[in-house]
PDB file of C-alpha atoms in Angstrom:
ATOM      1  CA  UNK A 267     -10.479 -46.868   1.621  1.00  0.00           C
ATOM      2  CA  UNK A 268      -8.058 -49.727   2.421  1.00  0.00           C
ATOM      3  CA  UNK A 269      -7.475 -50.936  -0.908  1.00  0.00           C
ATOM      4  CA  UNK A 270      -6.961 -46.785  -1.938  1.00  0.00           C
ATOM      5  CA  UNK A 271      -4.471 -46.557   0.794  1.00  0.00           C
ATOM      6  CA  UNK A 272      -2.355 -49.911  -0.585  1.00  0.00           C
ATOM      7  CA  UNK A 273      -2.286 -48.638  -4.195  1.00  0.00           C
ATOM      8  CA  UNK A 274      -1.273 -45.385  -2.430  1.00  0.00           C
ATOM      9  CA  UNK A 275       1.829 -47.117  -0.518  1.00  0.00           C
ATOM     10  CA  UNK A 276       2.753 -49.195  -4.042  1.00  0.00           C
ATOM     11  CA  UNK A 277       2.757 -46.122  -5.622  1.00  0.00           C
ATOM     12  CA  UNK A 278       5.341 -44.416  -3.589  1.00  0.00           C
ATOM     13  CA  UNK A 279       7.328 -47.491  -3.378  1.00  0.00           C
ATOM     14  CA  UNK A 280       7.574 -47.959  -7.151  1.00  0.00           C
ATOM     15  CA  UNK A 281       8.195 -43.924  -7.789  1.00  0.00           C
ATOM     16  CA  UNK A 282      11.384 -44.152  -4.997  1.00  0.00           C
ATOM     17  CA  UNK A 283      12.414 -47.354  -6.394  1.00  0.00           C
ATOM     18  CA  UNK A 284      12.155 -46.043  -9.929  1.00  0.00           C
ATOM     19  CA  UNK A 285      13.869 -42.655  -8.422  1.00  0.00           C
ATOM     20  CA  UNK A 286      16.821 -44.122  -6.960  1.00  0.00           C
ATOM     21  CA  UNK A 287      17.497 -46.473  -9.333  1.00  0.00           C
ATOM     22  CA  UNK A 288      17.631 -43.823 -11.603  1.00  0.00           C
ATOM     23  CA  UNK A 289      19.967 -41.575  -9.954  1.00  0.00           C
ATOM     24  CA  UNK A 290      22.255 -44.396  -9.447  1.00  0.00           C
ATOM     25  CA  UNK A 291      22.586 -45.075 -13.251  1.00  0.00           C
ATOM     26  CA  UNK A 292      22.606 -41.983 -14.156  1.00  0.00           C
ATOM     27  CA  UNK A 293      25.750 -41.031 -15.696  1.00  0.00           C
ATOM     28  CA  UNK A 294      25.715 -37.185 -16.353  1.00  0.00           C
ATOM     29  CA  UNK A 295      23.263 -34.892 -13.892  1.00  0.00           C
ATOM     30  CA  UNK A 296      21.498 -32.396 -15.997  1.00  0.00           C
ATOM     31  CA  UNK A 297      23.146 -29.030 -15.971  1.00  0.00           C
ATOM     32  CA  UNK A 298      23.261 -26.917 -12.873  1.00  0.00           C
ATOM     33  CA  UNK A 299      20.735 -24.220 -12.805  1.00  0.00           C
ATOM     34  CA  UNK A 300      21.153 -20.972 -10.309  1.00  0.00           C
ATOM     35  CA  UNK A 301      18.191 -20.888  -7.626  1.00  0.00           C
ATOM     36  CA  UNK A 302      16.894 -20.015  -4.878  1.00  0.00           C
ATOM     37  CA  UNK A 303      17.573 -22.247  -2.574  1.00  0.00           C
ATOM     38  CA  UNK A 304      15.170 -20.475   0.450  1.00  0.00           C
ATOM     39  CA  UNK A 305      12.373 -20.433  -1.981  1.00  0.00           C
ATOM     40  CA  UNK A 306      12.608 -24.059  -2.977  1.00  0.00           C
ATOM     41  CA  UNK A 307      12.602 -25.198   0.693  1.00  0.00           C
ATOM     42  CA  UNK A 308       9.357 -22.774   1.196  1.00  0.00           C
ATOM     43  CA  UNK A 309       7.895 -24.753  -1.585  1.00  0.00           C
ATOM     44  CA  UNK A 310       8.479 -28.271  -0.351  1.00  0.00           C
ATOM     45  CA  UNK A 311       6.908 -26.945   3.182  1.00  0.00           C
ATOM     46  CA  UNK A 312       3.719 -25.728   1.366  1.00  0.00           C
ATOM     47  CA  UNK A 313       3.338 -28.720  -0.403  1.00  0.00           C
ATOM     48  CA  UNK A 314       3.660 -30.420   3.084  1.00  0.00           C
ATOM     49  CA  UNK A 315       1.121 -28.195   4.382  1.00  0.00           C
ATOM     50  CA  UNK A 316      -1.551 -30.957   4.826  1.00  0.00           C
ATOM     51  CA  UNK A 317       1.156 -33.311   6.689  1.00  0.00           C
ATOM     52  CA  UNK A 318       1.630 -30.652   9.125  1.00  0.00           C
ATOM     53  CA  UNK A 319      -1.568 -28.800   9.877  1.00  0.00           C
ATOM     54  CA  UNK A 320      -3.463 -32.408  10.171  1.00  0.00           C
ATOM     55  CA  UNK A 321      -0.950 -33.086  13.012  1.00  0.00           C
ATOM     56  CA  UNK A 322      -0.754 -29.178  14.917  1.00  0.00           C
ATOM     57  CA  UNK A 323       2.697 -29.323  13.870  1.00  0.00           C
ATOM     58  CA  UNK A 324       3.961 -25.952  14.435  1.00  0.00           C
ATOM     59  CA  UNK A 325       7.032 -24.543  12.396  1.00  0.00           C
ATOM     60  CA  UNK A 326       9.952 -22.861  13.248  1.00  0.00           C
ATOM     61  CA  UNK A 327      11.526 -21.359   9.814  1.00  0.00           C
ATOM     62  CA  UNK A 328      14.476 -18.984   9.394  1.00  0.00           C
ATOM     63  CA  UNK A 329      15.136 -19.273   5.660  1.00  0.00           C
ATOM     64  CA  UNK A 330      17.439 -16.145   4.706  1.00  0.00           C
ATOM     65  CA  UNK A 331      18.190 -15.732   0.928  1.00  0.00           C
ATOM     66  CA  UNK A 332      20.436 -18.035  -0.299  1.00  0.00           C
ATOM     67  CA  UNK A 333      21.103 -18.022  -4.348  1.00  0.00           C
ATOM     68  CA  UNK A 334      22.330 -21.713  -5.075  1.00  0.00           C
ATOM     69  CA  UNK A 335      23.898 -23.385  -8.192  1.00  0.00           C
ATOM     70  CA  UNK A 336      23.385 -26.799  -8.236  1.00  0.00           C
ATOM     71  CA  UNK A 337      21.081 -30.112  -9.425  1.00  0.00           C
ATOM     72  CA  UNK A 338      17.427 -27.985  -8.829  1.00  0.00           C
ATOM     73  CA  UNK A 339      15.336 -31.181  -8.848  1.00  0.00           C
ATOM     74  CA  UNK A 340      16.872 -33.515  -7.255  1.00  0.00           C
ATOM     75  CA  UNK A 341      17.729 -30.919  -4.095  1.00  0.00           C
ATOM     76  CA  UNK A 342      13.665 -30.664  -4.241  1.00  0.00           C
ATOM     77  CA  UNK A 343      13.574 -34.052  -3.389  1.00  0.00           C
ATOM     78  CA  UNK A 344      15.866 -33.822  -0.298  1.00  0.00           C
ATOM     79  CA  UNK A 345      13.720 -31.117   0.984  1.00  0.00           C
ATOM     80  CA  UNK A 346      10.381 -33.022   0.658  1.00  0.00           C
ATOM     81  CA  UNK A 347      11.596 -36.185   2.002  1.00  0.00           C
ATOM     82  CA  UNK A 348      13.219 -34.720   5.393  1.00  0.00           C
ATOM     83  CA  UNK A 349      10.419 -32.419   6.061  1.00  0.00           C
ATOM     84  CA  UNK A 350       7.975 -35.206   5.554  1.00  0.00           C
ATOM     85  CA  UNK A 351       9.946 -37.454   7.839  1.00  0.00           C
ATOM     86  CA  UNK A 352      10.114 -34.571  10.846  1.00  0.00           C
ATOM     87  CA  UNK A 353       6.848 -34.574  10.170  1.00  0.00           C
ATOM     88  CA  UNK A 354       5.873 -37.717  10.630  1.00  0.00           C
ATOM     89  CA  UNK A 355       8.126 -38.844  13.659  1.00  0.00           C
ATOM     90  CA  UNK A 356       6.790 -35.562  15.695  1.00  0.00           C
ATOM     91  CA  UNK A 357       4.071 -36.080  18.080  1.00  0.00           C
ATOM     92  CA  UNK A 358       1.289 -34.042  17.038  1.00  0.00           C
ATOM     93  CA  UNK A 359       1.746 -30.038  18.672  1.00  0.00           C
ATOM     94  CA  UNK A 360       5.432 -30.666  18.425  1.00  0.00           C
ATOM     95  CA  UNK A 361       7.535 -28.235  16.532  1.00  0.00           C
ATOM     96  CA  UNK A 362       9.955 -29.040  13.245  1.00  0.00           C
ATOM     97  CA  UNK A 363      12.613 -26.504  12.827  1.00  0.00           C
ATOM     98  CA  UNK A 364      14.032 -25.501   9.272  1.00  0.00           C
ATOM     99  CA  UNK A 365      17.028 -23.016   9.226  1.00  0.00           C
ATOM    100  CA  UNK A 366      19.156 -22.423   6.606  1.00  0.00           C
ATOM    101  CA  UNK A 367      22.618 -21.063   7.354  1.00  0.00           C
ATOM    102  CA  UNK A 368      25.371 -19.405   5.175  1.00  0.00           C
ATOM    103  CA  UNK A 369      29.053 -21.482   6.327  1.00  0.00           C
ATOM    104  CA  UNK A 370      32.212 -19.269   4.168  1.00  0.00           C
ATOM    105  CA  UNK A 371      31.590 -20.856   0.805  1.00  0.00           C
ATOM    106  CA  UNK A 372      28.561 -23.090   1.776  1.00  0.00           C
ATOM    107  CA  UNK A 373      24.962 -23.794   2.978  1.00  0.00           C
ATOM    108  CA  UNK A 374      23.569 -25.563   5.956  1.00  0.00           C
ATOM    109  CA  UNK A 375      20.132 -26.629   6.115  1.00  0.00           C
ATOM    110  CA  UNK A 376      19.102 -28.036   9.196  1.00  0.00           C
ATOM    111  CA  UNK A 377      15.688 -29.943   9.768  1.00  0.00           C
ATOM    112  CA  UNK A 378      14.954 -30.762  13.063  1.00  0.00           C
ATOM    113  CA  UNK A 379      11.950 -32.051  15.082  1.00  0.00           C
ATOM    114  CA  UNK A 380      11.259 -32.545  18.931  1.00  0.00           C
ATOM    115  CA  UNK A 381       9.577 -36.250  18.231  1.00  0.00           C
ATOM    116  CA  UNK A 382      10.671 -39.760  19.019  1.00  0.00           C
ATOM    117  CA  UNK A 383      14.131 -39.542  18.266  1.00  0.00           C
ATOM    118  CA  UNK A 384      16.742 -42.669  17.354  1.00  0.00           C
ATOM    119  CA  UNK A 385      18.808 -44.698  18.800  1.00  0.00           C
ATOM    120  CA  UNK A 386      22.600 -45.064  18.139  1.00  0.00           C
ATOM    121  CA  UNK A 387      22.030 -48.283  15.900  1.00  0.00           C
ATOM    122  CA  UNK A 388      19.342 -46.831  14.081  1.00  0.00           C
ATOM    123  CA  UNK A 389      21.335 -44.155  13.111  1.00  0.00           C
ATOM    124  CA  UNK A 390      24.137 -46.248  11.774  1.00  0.00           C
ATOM    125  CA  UNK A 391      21.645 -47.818   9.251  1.00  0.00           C
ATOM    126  CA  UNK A 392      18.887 -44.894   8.781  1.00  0.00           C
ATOM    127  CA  UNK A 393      20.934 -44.400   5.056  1.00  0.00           C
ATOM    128  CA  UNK A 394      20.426 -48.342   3.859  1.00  0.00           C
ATOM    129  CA  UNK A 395      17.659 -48.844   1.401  1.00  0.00           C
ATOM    130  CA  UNK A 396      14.711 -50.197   2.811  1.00  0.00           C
ATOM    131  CA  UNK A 397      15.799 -49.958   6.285  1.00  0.00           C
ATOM    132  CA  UNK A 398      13.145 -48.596   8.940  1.00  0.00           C
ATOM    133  CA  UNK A 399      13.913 -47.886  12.473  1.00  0.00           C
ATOM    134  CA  UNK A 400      10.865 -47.494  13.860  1.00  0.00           C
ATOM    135  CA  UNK A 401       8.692 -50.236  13.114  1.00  0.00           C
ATOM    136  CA  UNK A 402       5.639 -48.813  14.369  1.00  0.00           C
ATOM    137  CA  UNK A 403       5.518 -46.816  11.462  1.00  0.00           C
ATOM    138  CA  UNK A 404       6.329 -48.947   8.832  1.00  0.00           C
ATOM    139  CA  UNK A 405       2.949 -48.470   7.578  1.00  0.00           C
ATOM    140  CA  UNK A 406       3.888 -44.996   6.952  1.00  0.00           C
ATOM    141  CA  UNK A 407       6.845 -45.270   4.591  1.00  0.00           C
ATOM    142  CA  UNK A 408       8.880 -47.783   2.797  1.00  0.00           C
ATOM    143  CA  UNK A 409      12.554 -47.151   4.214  1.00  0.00           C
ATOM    144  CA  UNK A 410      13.646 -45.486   0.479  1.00  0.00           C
ATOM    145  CA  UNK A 411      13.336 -41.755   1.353  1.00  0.00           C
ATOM    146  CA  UNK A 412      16.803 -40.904   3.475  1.00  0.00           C
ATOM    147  CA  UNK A 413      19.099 -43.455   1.002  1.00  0.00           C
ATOM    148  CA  UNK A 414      18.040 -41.574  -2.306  1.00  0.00           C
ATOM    149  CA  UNK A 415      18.227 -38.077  -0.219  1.00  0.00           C
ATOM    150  CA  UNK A 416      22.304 -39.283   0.508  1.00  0.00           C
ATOM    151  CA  UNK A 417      22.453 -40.441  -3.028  1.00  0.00           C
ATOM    152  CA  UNK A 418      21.201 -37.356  -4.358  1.00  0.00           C
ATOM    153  CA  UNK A 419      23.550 -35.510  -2.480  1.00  0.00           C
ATOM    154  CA  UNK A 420      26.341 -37.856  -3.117  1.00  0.00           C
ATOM    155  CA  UNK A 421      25.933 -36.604  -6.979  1.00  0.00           C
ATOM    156  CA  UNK A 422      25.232 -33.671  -5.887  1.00  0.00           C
ATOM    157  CA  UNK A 423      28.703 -33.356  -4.073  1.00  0.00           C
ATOM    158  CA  UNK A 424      26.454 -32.043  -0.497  1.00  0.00           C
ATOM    159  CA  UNK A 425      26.685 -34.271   2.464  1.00  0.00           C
ATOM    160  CA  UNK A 426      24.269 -35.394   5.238  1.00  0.00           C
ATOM    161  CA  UNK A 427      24.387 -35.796   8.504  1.00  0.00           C
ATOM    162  CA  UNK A 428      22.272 -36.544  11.681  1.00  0.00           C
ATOM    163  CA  UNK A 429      22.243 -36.117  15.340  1.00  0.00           C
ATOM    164  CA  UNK A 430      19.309 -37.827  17.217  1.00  0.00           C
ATOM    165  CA  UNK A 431      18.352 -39.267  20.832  1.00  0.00           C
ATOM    166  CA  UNK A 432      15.668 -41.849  21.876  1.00  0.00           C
ATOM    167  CA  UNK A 433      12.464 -39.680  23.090  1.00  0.00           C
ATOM    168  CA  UNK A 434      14.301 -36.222  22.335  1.00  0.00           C
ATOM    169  CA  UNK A 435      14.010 -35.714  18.376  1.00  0.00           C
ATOM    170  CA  UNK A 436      16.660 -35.681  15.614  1.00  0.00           C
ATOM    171  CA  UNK A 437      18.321 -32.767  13.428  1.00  0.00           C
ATOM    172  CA  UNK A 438      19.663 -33.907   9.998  1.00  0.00           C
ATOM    173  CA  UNK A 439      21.692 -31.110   8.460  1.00  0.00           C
ATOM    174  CA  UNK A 440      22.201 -30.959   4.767  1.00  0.00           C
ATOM    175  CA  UNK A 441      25.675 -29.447   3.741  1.00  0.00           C
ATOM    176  CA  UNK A 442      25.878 -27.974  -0.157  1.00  0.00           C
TER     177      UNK A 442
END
């Protein structure tokens, strides 16, 4: 099971690796596609299902339709990565929150869990490739996921941004 596990973790590291070096090359996005934007995020918290439900995690979803023109599969990959991460940094029973918000001309998404929270320094670097705050759980990730969601939405011309405290959670909120 240990060796499964390893091929598991080289896996993922290669297929963000591969990812963001990809979208940082890239010199033309593929063409913007109208979506739904509340239905993609449903999707990337079904295919999380497992992540959750193994930990009791229960959800807190207001997801109002929201049509969208933008980069379809790359957003996808925003979604999965900072569900996964509230996720995994709740304690298990804790709650992850998921609204989606209309703002005059654009969206919100926030994500938000009640787990271990971050620390001002942690923050400043949580965007650096292959940086990991919490080193308990390094065997959990490989410090990839948040620097190709802000590249993604770098290209994507979005923004992110996070609040957090030690012990008390963190909210990233996703502005398209």
């Amino acid at each position: 099971q240990k060796v499964f596990f390893n091929i598991d973790k080289l896996n993922d590291l290669t297929n963000n690796i591969l990812r963001i070096s990809k979208i940082e090359n890239q010199t033309y996005l593929d063409p913007p596609v109208s979506f739904r934007l509340d239905e993609q995020i449903r999707e990337a918290i079904v295919i999380l299902e497992a992540k959750w439900s193994r930990k009791n995690i229960e959800l807190d979803i207001d997801l109002p339709e929201a049509e969208y023109f933008g980069q379809k599969s790359l957003l996808f990959q925003v979604w999965v990565n900072l569900i996964s991460n509230a996720i995994k940094f709740s304690n298990d029973g804790g709650c992850v929150s998921i609204h989606l918000k209309k703002d005059g001309s654009s969206y919100k998404v926030f994500i938000s869990d009640d787990g271990i929270g971050m620390t001002q320094e942690t923050m400043k670097h949580i965007f650096e490739k292959f940086y990991q705050g919490d080193t308990s759980r390094q065997a959990q990730g490989n410090g990839l996921g948040l620097a190709l969601c802000k590249e993604i939405l770098n290209r994507c011309g979005g923004k992110i941004f996070v609040t957090s405290k030690p012990g008390k959670g963190s909210v990233f909120m996703v502005q398209l």
